[in-house]
PDB file of C-alpha atoms and ligand atoms in Angstrom:
ATOM      1  CA  MET A   1       0.009  -0.119  -0.075  1.00 82.00           C
ATOM      2  CA  TYR A   2       0.850   3.798  -0.336  1.00 95.00           C
ATOM      3  CA  ASP A   3       1.994   5.269   2.781  1.00 96.00           C
ATOM      4  CA  GLU A   4       0.843   9.095   1.984  1.00 97.00           C
ATOM      5  CA  LYS A   5       2.202  10.192   5.130  1.00 97.00           C
ATOM      6  CA  TYR A   6       6.046   8.712   4.552  1.00 97.00           C
ATOM      7  CA  ILE A   7       5.604  10.190   1.118  1.00 98.00           C
ATOM      8  CA  ASN A   8       4.729  13.675   2.207  1.00 98.00           C
ATOM      9  CA  GLU A   9       7.306  13.716   4.941  1.00 98.00           C
ATOM     10  CA  LYS A  10      10.033  13.428   2.121  1.00 98.00           C
ATOM     11  CA  SER A  11       8.637  15.034  -0.725  1.00 98.00           C
ATOM     12  CA  LEU A  12       9.355  18.595  -1.805  1.00 98.00           C
ATOM     13  CA  VAL A  13       5.839  19.120  -3.383  1.00 98.00           C
ATOM     14  CA  PRO A  14       2.439  17.796  -1.909  1.00 98.00           C
ATOM     15  CA  VAL A  15       1.411  14.404  -3.085  1.00 98.00           C
ATOM     16  CA  GLU A  16      -2.126  12.967  -2.655  1.00 98.00           C
ATOM     17  CA  ILE A  17      -2.792   9.286  -3.243  1.00 98.00           C
ATOM     18  CA  LEU A  18      -6.170   8.463  -4.978  1.00 98.00           C
ATOM     19  CA  ASP A  19      -7.775   4.736  -4.968  1.00 98.00           C
ATOM     20  CA  GLU A  20      -9.085   4.946  -8.095  1.00 98.00           C
ATOM     21  CA  ILE A  21      -9.617   7.607 -10.950  1.00 98.00           C
ATOM     22  CA  ASP A  22     -10.148   7.562 -14.570  1.00 98.00           C
ATOM     23  CA  SER A  23      -6.708   9.345 -15.553  1.00 98.00           C
ATOM     24  CA  THR A  24      -4.447  11.385 -13.125  1.00 98.00           C
ATOM     25  CA  ASN A  25      -3.718  13.631 -15.601  1.00 98.00           C
ATOM     26  CA  GLU A  26      -7.277  14.468 -16.360  1.00 98.00           C
ATOM     27  CA  GLU A  27      -7.875  14.685 -12.444  1.00 98.00           C
ATOM     28  CA  ALA A  28      -5.015  17.279 -12.724  1.00 98.00           C
ATOM     29  CA  LYS A  29      -6.940  19.412 -15.197  1.00 98.00           C
ATOM     30  CA  ARG A  30     -10.126  19.242 -13.306  1.00 97.00           C
ATOM     31  CA  ARG A  31      -8.129  20.403 -10.255  1.00 97.00           C
ATOM     32  CA  ILE A  32      -6.549  23.329 -12.057  1.00 97.00           C
ATOM     33  CA  ARG A  33      -9.950  24.237 -13.448  1.00 95.00           C
ATOM     34  CA  SER A  34     -10.882  24.639  -9.865  1.00 95.00           C
ATOM     35  CA  GLY A  35      -8.483  27.018  -8.845  1.00 94.00           C
ATOM     36  CA  LYS A  36      -5.529  24.959  -7.909  1.00 95.00           C
ATOM     37  CA  ASN A  37      -2.260  27.055  -8.489  1.00 94.00           C
ATOM     38  CA  GLU A  38       0.471  25.664  -6.889  1.00 97.00           C
ATOM     39  CA  ASP A  39       2.402  22.437  -7.561  1.00 98.00           C
ATOM     40  CA  PHE A  40       1.277  19.056  -7.035  1.00 98.00           C
ATOM     41  CA  VAL A  41       1.191  15.405  -7.366  1.00 98.00           C
ATOM     42  CA  LEU A  42      -1.385  12.890  -7.750  1.00 98.00           C
ATOM     43  CA  VAL A  43      -0.835   9.164  -7.520  1.00 98.00           C
ATOM     44  CA  ALA A  44      -3.477   6.742  -8.327  1.00 98.00           C
ATOM     45  CA  ARG A  45      -3.635   2.807  -7.278  1.00 97.00           C
ATOM     46  CA  LYS A  46      -5.814   2.398 -10.318  1.00 98.00           C
ATOM     47  CA  GLN A  47      -6.464   4.314 -13.317  1.00 98.00           C
ATOM     48  CA  THR A  48      -9.747   3.121 -15.441  1.00 98.00           C
ATOM     49  CA  ALA A  49      -8.907   5.410 -18.404  1.00 98.00           C
ATOM     50  CA  GLY A  50      -5.294   5.851 -18.163  1.00 98.00           C
ATOM     51  CA  LYS A  51      -4.015   7.859 -21.194  1.00 97.00           C
ATOM     52  CA  GLY A  52      -0.946   7.187 -23.427  1.00 95.00           C
ATOM     53  CA  ARG A  53       0.632   9.696 -26.010  1.00 90.00           C
ATOM     54  CA  LYS A  54      -1.142   9.786 -29.753  1.00 86.00           C
ATOM     55  CA  GLY A  55      -4.387   9.068 -28.377  1.00 90.00           C
ATOM     56  CA  ARG A  56      -3.501   5.515 -26.798  1.00 92.00           C
ATOM     57  CA  SER A  57      -4.623   4.084 -23.655  1.00 94.00           C
ATOM     58  CA  PHE A  58      -2.162   2.955 -20.765  1.00 97.00           C
ATOM     59  CA  TYR A  59      -3.363   0.053 -18.938  1.00 97.00           C
ATOM     60  CA  SER A  60      -3.289   0.668 -15.304  1.00 98.00           C
ATOM     61  CA  PRO A  61      -4.350  -1.994 -13.049  1.00 97.00           C
ATOM     62  CA  MET A  62      -4.913  -1.787  -9.257  1.00 96.00           C
ATOM     63  CA  ASP A  63      -1.471  -2.196  -7.224  1.00 94.00           C
ATOM     64  CA  THR A  64       0.666  -3.094 -10.245  1.00 94.00           C
ATOM     65  CA  GLY A  65       2.266   0.034 -11.209  1.00 96.00           C
ATOM     66  CA  ILE A  66       2.766   3.813 -10.694  1.00 97.00           C
ATOM     67  CA  TYR A  67       0.356   5.914 -12.055  1.00 98.00           C
ATOM     68  CA  PHE A  68       1.849   9.436 -11.409  1.00 98.00           C
ATOM     69  CA  THR A  69       1.146  13.174 -12.330  1.00 98.00           C
ATOM     70  CA  PHE A  70       3.234  16.166 -11.385  1.00 98.00           C
ATOM     71  CA  VAL A  71       1.602  19.663 -12.006  1.00 98.00           C
ATOM     72  CA  HIS A  72       3.970  22.695 -12.338  1.00 97.00           C
ATOM     73  CA  PHE A  73       3.125  26.146 -12.697  1.00 96.00           C
ATOM     74  CA  SER A  74       4.988  29.045 -14.234  1.00 91.00           C
ATOM     75  CA  ASP A  75       4.728  32.383 -14.743  1.00 81.00           C
ATOM     76  CA  SER A  76       6.799  32.364 -17.630  1.00 71.00           C
ATOM     77  CA  SER A  77       5.374  30.193 -20.797  1.00 57.00           C
ATOM     78  CA  VAL A  78       6.492  26.604 -20.466  1.00 54.00           C
ATOM     79  CA  SER A  79       5.697  25.373 -23.907  1.00 54.00           C
ATOM     80  CA  ASP A  80       8.891  23.247 -24.215  1.00 79.00           C
ATOM     81  CA  ASN A  81       7.303  20.101 -23.362  1.00 83.00           C
ATOM     82  CA  LEU A  82      10.231  18.135 -25.360  1.00 90.00           C
ATOM     83  CA  LYS A  83      12.593  19.346 -22.489  1.00 93.00           C
ATOM     84  CA  VAL A  84      10.769  18.022 -19.577  1.00 94.00           C
ATOM     85  CA  THR A  85       9.456  14.652 -21.456  1.00 93.00           C
ATOM     86  CA  VAL A  86      13.198  14.132 -22.027  1.00 95.00           C
ATOM     87  CA  ALA A  87      14.132  15.250 -18.185  1.00 96.00           C
ATOM     88  CA  THR A  88      11.470  12.878 -16.964  1.00 97.00           C
ATOM     89  CA  SER A  89      12.717   9.857 -19.031  1.00 97.00           C
ATOM     90  CA  VAL A  90      16.083  10.332 -16.774  1.00 98.00           C
ATOM     91  CA  ILE A  91      14.364  11.017 -13.573  1.00 98.00           C
ATOM     92  CA  ALA A  92      12.279   8.090 -13.993  1.00 98.00           C
ATOM     93  CA  SER A  93      15.198   5.761 -15.336  1.00 98.00           C
ATOM     94  CA  LYS A  94      17.196   6.773 -12.241  1.00 98.00           C
ATOM     95  CA  ALA A  95      14.318   6.338  -9.843  1.00 97.00           C
ATOM     96  CA  ILE A  96      14.276   2.782 -11.086  1.00 97.00           C
ATOM     97  CA  LYS A  97      17.858   2.240 -10.633  1.00 97.00           C
ATOM     98  CA  GLU A  98      17.915   3.819  -7.527  1.00 96.00           C
ATOM     99  CA  VAL A  99      15.156   2.036  -5.993  1.00 94.00           C
ATOM    100  CA  LEU A 100      14.953  -1.435  -7.862  1.00 93.00           C
ATOM    101  CA  GLY A 101      18.877  -1.659  -8.881  1.00 94.00           C
ATOM    102  CA  ILE A 102      17.234  -2.229 -12.255  1.00 96.00           C
ATOM    103  CA  ASP A 103      18.746  -0.266 -15.684  1.00 96.00           C
ATOM    104  CA  CYS A 104      16.345   0.631 -18.205  1.00 97.00           C
ATOM    105  CA  MET A 105      17.029   1.743 -21.689  1.00 97.00           C
ATOM    106  CA  ILE A 106      15.376   5.121 -22.840  1.00 97.00           C
ATOM    107  CA  LYS A 107      13.903   5.043 -26.683  1.00 96.00           C
ATOM    108  CA  TRP A 108      13.216   8.909 -27.540  1.00 95.00           C
ATOM    109  CA  VAL A 109      11.389  10.542 -26.175  1.00 91.00           C
ATOM    110  CA  ASN A 110      10.525   8.974 -23.131  1.00 90.00           C
ATOM    111  CA  ASP A 111       9.927   5.457 -23.236  1.00 95.00           C
ATOM    112  CA  LEU A 112      11.787   3.126 -20.773  1.00 98.00           C
ATOM    113  CA  TYR A 113      12.689  -0.287 -21.777  1.00 97.00           C
ATOM    114  CA  LEU A 114      13.912  -3.350 -20.292  1.00 96.00           C
ATOM    115  CA  ASN A 115      14.525  -6.624 -22.209  1.00 94.00           C
ATOM    116  CA  ASP A 116      12.938  -5.105 -25.504  1.00 92.00           C
ATOM    117  CA  LYS A 117       9.475  -4.576 -23.735  1.00 95.00           C
ATOM    118  CA  LYS A 118       7.959  -1.008 -23.001  1.00 96.00           C
ATOM    119  CA  VAL A 119       7.977  -0.625 -19.090  1.00 97.00           C
ATOM    120  CA  SER A 120       7.440   3.012 -18.864  1.00 98.00           C
ATOM    121  CA  GLY A 121       5.928   6.125 -20.557  1.00 96.00           C
ATOM    122  CA  THR A 122       5.517   9.657 -20.190  1.00 96.00           C
ATOM    123  CA  LEU A 123       2.602  12.040 -21.376  1.00 96.00           C
ATOM    124  CA  CYS A 124       3.298  15.698 -20.920  1.00 94.00           C
ATOM    125  CA  GLU A 125       0.133  18.182 -21.422  1.00 94.00           C
ATOM    126  CA  CYS A 126       0.316  21.876 -20.874  1.00 93.00           C
ATOM    127  CA  ILE A 127      -2.727  24.414 -19.802  1.00 94.00           C
ATOM    128  CA  LEU A 128      -1.919  27.814 -20.963  1.00 92.00           C
ATOM    129  CA  LYS A 129      -2.663  30.758 -18.788  1.00 91.00           C
ATOM    130  CA  GLY A 130      -6.086  31.828 -19.104  1.00 91.00           C
ATOM    131  CA  THR A 131      -7.571  28.804 -20.459  1.00 93.00           C
ATOM    132  CA  TYR A 132      -9.417  27.920 -17.034  1.00 91.00           C
ATOM    133  CA  GLU A 133      -9.044  31.435 -15.646  1.00 86.00           C
ATOM    134  CA  ASN A 134      -5.794  29.981 -14.518  1.00 90.00           C
ATOM    135  CA  ASP A 135      -3.208  32.783 -14.081  1.00 91.00           C
ATOM    136  CA  LYS A 136      -0.147  30.403 -14.427  1.00 93.00           C
ATOM    137  CA  ASP A 137       0.866  28.193 -17.400  1.00 93.00           C
ATOM    138  CA  ALA A 138       0.235  24.647 -15.832  1.00 95.00           C
ATOM    139  CA  VAL A 139       2.801  21.738 -17.098  1.00 95.00           C
ATOM    140  CA  ILE A 140       1.169  18.238 -16.427  1.00 97.00           C
ATOM    141  CA  ILE A 141       3.520  15.341 -16.373  1.00 97.00           C
ATOM    142  CA  GLY A 142       1.938  12.027 -16.222  1.00 98.00           C
ATOM    143  CA  THR A 143       4.221   9.213 -16.016  1.00 98.00           C
ATOM    144  CA  GLY A 144       3.184   5.569 -15.710  1.00 98.00           C
ATOM    145  CA  ILE A 145       5.569   2.620 -14.526  1.00 97.00           C
ATOM    146  CA  ASN A 146       4.653  -1.146 -15.032  1.00 97.00           C
ATOM    147  CA  ILE A 147       6.170  -2.565 -11.860  1.00 95.00           C
ATOM    148  CA  SER A 148       4.532  -6.094 -11.894  1.00 94.00           C
ATOM    149  CA  THR A 149       1.679  -5.488 -14.324  1.00 94.00           C
ATOM    150  CA  LYS A 150       0.654  -8.867 -16.209  1.00 91.00           C
ATOM    151  CA  ASP A 151      -2.169 -10.236 -18.231  1.00 90.00           C
ATOM    152  CA  PHE A 152      -1.906  -6.962 -20.782  1.00 94.00           C
ATOM    153  CA  PRO A 153      -4.481  -6.353 -23.331  1.00 91.00           C
ATOM    154  CA  ASP A 154      -4.048  -8.257 -26.591  1.00 89.00           C
ATOM    155  CA  ASP A 155      -2.719  -5.268 -28.595  1.00 86.00           C
ATOM    156  CA  LEU A 156       0.111  -4.545 -25.730  1.00 86.00           C
ATOM    157  CA  LEU A 157       1.037  -8.242 -25.214  1.00 80.00           C
ATOM    158  CA  MET A 158       4.228  -7.989 -27.729  1.00 85.00           C
ATOM    159  CA  LYS A 159       5.238  -4.524 -26.779  1.00 91.00           C
ATOM    160  CA  ALA A 160       4.525  -3.936 -22.954  1.00 95.00           C
ATOM    161  CA  GLY A 161       6.423  -5.697 -20.171  1.00 96.00           C
ATOM    162  CA  SER A 162       7.030  -4.986 -16.458  1.00 96.00           C
ATOM    163  CA  LEU A 163       9.939  -4.552 -14.137  1.00 95.00           C
ATOM    164  CA  SER A 164       9.206  -7.617 -12.032  1.00 91.00           C
ATOM    165  CA  GLU A 165       7.715 -11.061 -12.306  1.00 81.00           C
ATOM    166  CA  ASP A 166       6.607 -10.743  -8.677  1.00 77.00           C
ATOM    167  CA  PRO A 167       3.577  -8.731  -7.115  1.00 75.00           C
ATOM    168  CA  ILE A 168       4.582  -5.548  -5.322  1.00 70.00           C
ATOM    169  CA  GLY A 169       5.289  -6.570  -1.788  1.00 63.00           C
ATOM    170  CA  THR A 170       3.062  -4.931   0.614  1.00 53.00           C
ATOM    171  CA  SER A 171       5.466  -4.307   3.521  1.00 54.00           C
ATOM    172  CA  ASP A 172       8.257  -2.771   1.105  1.00 70.00           C
ATOM    173  CA  ASN A 173       8.616   0.788   0.149  1.00 90.00           C
ATOM    174  CA  ILE A 174       9.214   0.349  -3.322  1.00 93.00           C
ATOM    175  CA  ARG A 175       6.219   2.326  -4.686  1.00 95.00           C
ATOM    176  CA  ASN A 176       6.565   5.120  -1.895  1.00 96.00           C
ATOM    177  CA  ASP A 177      10.127   5.601  -2.558  1.00 97.00           C
ATOM    178  CA  LEU A 178       9.508   5.796  -6.405  1.00 97.00           C
ATOM    179  CA  VAL A 179       6.827   8.424  -5.936  1.00 98.00           C
ATOM    180  CA  VAL A 180       9.279  10.225  -3.609  1.00 98.00           C
ATOM    181  CA  TYR A 181      12.316  10.120  -6.363  1.00 98.00           C
ATOM    182  CA  LEU A 182       9.978  11.022  -9.212  1.00 98.00           C
ATOM    183  CA  THR A 183       8.644  13.984  -7.278  1.00 98.00           C
ATOM    184  CA  ASN A 184      11.773  15.543  -6.058  1.00 98.00           C
ATOM    185  CA  GLY A 185      13.726  14.880  -9.201  1.00 98.00           C
ATOM    186  CA  LEU A 186      10.774  16.656 -11.278  1.00 98.00           C
ATOM    187  CA  ASN A 187      11.037  19.742  -8.533  1.00 97.00           C
ATOM    188  CA  ASP A 188      14.722  19.754  -9.158  1.00 97.00           C
ATOM    189  CA  PHE A 189      14.555  20.034 -12.931  1.00 96.00           C
ATOM    190  CA  PHE A 190      11.578  23.049 -12.589  1.00 95.00           C
ATOM    191  CA  THR A 191      14.317  24.883 -10.007  1.00 94.00           C
ATOM    192  CA  ASP A 192      16.703  24.731 -12.879  1.00 92.00           C
ATOM    193  CA  PRO A 193      15.223  23.612 -16.105  1.00 91.00           C
ATOM    194  CA  ASP A 194      18.538  22.991 -18.114  1.00 92.00           C
ATOM    195  CA  LEU A 195      18.517  19.680 -19.815  1.00 93.00           C
ATOM    196  CA  SER A 196      22.538  19.658 -19.976  1.00 94.00           C
ATOM    197  CA  GLY A 197      22.949  17.949 -16.675  1.00 95.00           C
ATOM    198  CA  TYR A 198      20.544  15.078 -18.180  1.00 97.00           C
ATOM    199  CA  LEU A 199      21.881  14.496 -21.698  1.00 96.00           C
ATOM    200  CA  GLY A 200      24.636  12.392 -20.269  1.00 96.00           C
ATOM    201  CA  PHE A 201      22.743   9.757 -18.744  1.00 97.00           C
ATOM    202  CA  TYR A 202      20.188   9.861 -21.700  1.00 96.00           C
ATOM    203  CA  ASN A 203      22.978   9.190 -23.912  1.00 95.00           C
ATOM    204  CA  GLU A 204      24.419   6.431 -22.130  1.00 96.00           C
ATOM    205  CA  HIS A 205      21.143   4.753 -21.617  1.00 97.00           C
ATOM    206  CA  SER A 206      19.623   5.424 -25.150  1.00 97.00           C
ATOM    207  CA  LEU A 207      18.125   2.381 -26.692  1.00 96.00           C
ATOM    208  CA  ILE A 208      18.580   4.156 -30.226  1.00 96.00           C
ATOM    209  CA  LEU A 209      22.013   6.213 -30.368  1.00 97.00           C
ATOM    210  CA  GLY A 210      24.147   4.935 -33.168  1.00 96.00           C
ATOM    211  CA  LYS A 211      21.193   2.481 -34.716  1.00 95.00           C
ATOM    212  CA  SER A 212      19.452   2.511 -37.811  1.00 95.00           C
ATOM    213  CA  VAL A 213      15.774   4.007 -37.367  1.00 96.00           C
ATOM    214  CA  GLU A 214      12.788   5.219 -39.185  1.00 95.00           C
ATOM    215  CA  LEU A 215      10.898   8.303 -37.955  1.00 96.00           C
ATOM    216  CA  SER A 216       7.408   8.527 -38.680  1.00 94.00           C
ATOM    217  CA  ASP A 217       4.468  10.607 -37.678  1.00 92.00           C
ATOM    218  CA  ALA A 218       0.413  10.341 -38.305  1.00 88.00           C
ATOM    219  CA  SER A 219       1.303  11.292 -41.963  1.00 91.00           C
ATOM    220  CA  GLY A 220       3.792   8.803 -42.724  1.00 93.00           C
ATOM    221  CA  LEU A 221       7.350   8.169 -42.790  1.00 95.00           C
ATOM    222  CA  LEU A 222       9.504  11.402 -42.041  1.00 95.00           C
ATOM    223  CA  ASP A 223      12.896  10.146 -42.437  1.00 96.00           C
ATOM    224  CA  LYS A 224      15.093   7.084 -42.110  1.00 95.00           C
ATOM    225  CA  GLY A 225      18.906   6.928 -41.205  1.00 96.00           C
ATOM    226  CA  THR A 226      21.261   6.420 -38.081  1.00 96.00           C
ATOM    227  CA  VAL A 227      20.669   8.261 -35.042  1.00 97.00           C
ATOM    228  CA  LYS A 228      23.600  10.734 -34.108  1.00 97.00           C
ATOM    229  CA  GLY A 229      22.676  12.159 -30.847  1.00 96.00           C
ATOM    230  CA  PHE A 230      19.956  14.623 -29.209  1.00 96.00           C
ATOM    231  CA  ASP A 231      20.282  18.555 -28.973  1.00 94.00           C
ATOM    232  CA  GLU A 232      20.005  20.599 -26.009  1.00 92.00           C
ATOM    233  CA  LYS A 233      16.186  20.770 -26.196  1.00 92.00           C
ATOM    234  CA  GLY A 234      16.321  16.807 -26.883  1.00 94.00           C
ATOM    235  CA  ALA A 235      15.504  17.103 -30.455  1.00 95.00           C
ATOM    236  CA  ILE A 236      16.892  13.957 -32.190  1.00 97.00           C
ATOM    237  CA  ILE A 237      19.792  14.292 -34.694  1.00 97.00           C
ATOM    238  CA  ILE A 238      19.380  11.586 -37.648  1.00 97.00           C
ATOM    239  CA  GLU A 239      21.965  11.407 -40.281  1.00 97.00           C
ATOM    240  CA  ASN A 240      19.514  10.314 -43.290  1.00 95.00           C
ATOM    241  CA  GLU A 241      20.708   8.131 -46.440  1.00 91.00           C
ATOM    242  CA  ALA A 242      21.558  11.046 -48.371  1.00 93.00           C
ATOM    243  CA  LYS A 243      23.978  11.946 -45.386  1.00 95.00           C
ATOM    244  CA  ASP A 244      22.299  14.976 -44.318  1.00 96.00           C
ATOM    245  CA  LEU A 245      22.146  15.936 -40.426  1.00 97.00           C
ATOM    246  CA  LYS A 246      18.371  16.170 -39.783  1.00 97.00           C
ATOM    247  CA  VAL A 247      16.801  17.552 -36.283  1.00 97.00           C
ATOM    248  CA  TYR A 248      13.374  16.482 -35.486  1.00 96.00           C
ATOM    249  CA  ASP A 249      11.679  17.428 -32.224  1.00 93.00           C
ATOM    250  CA  SER A 250       8.514  15.201 -32.761  1.00 91.00           C
ATOM    251  CA  GLY A 251       7.843  11.703 -33.972  1.00 92.00           C
ATOM    252  CA  GLU A 252       7.773   7.923 -33.312  1.00 91.00           C
ATOM    253  CA  ILE A 253      10.903   6.167 -33.558  1.00 93.00           C
ATOM    254  CA  SER A 254      10.792   2.466 -34.756  1.00 91.00           C
ATOM    255  CA  LEU A 255      14.140   0.461 -34.947  1.00 84.00           C
ATOM    256  CA  PHE A 256      14.985  -0.227 -38.399  1.00 66.00           C
ATOM    257  CA  MET A 257      16.544  -3.795 -38.820  1.00 57.00           C
ATOM    258  CA  LEU A 258      18.842  -4.399 -41.783  1.00 45.00           C
TER     259      LEU A 258
HETATM  260  C1  BTN B   1       2.764   6.705 -23.222  1.00 58.25           C
HETATM  261  O1  BTN B   1       3.394   5.849 -22.837  1.00 58.25           O
HETATM  262  O2  BTN B   1       2.048   6.943 -24.234  1.00 58.25           O
HETATM  263  C2  BTN B   1       2.783   7.579 -21.982  1.00 58.25           C
HETATM  264  C3  BTN B   1       1.763   6.786 -20.767  1.00 58.25           C
HETATM  265  C4  BTN B   1       1.605   7.676 -19.668  1.00 58.25           C
HETATM  266  C5  BTN B   1       0.638   7.147 -18.725  1.00 58.25           C
HETATM  267  C6  BTN B   1       0.841   8.144 -17.474  1.00 58.25           C
HETATM  268  S1  BTN B   1      -0.188   7.140 -16.292  1.00 58.25           S
HETATM  269  C7  BTN B   1      -0.168   8.466 -15.134  1.00 58.25           C
HETATM  270  C8  BTN B   1      -0.588   9.540 -15.994  1.00 58.25           C
HETATM  271  N1  BTN B   1      -2.340   9.262 -16.222  1.00 58.25           N
HETATM  272  C9  BTN B   1      -2.578   9.388 -17.507  1.00 58.25           C
HETATM  273  O3  BTN B   1      -3.561   9.030 -17.869  1.00 58.25           O
HETATM  274  N2  BTN B   1      -1.443   8.759 -18.230  1.00 58.25           N
HETATM  275  C10 BTN B   1      -0.200   9.158 -17.454  1.00 58.25           C
END
């Protein structure tokens, strides 16, 4: 079980644990709409309509994973979702290493992989100042981590995995410590939102650096080539088949097998 008292004693931002919610990101938006204007964190034991990127869903059964949303309010425009998303993948990967001793690889932008299966993802959204009479911009960072999730729906069976075969112990602090680490890590990032301190780890743990990939979006294939690195904003640098270096700040990567 989560221990809300333990988590809040160690966290730099208030954390609320919910038993069940449609989506912690959607609940965060409702809180913003009803006037919340200081940073906060929501964590759910279960989500009934967990959301992924690109309109996908995020499978979130009871007590098998972390379903976590951090909301940061800012006076200045914080439209730089890419930077936040890259930083979050580093924070989540370090949290998993610290708490569970497991090394995950990062697939641009922010998917964490273990044994070729996706174990974590982040959906970053932004509510601009004035949208709901909110007088600050709000960045909503929703991270899901499959700790011991099993029985994935058919469409995820081949792609999704978990960090552990075993159910989460009720007497250990795994989930509490992961929540504290994520909360304080994101709070640190927003205190000094410079990606340079995160890129070393990001590169070292990249699943795709130096590999042949295809980049596509909803309209189809954007480019094909070798991943050369990531710039200071987290954009991907690809050397394409014409040997041109191209920088992209969005799109979906697939590993291209030769
Ligand atoms: C992805 O992999 O496409 C992103 C998944 C993000 C899932 C998390 S779980 C907590 C938060 N609430 C949601 O509805 N989604 C995010």
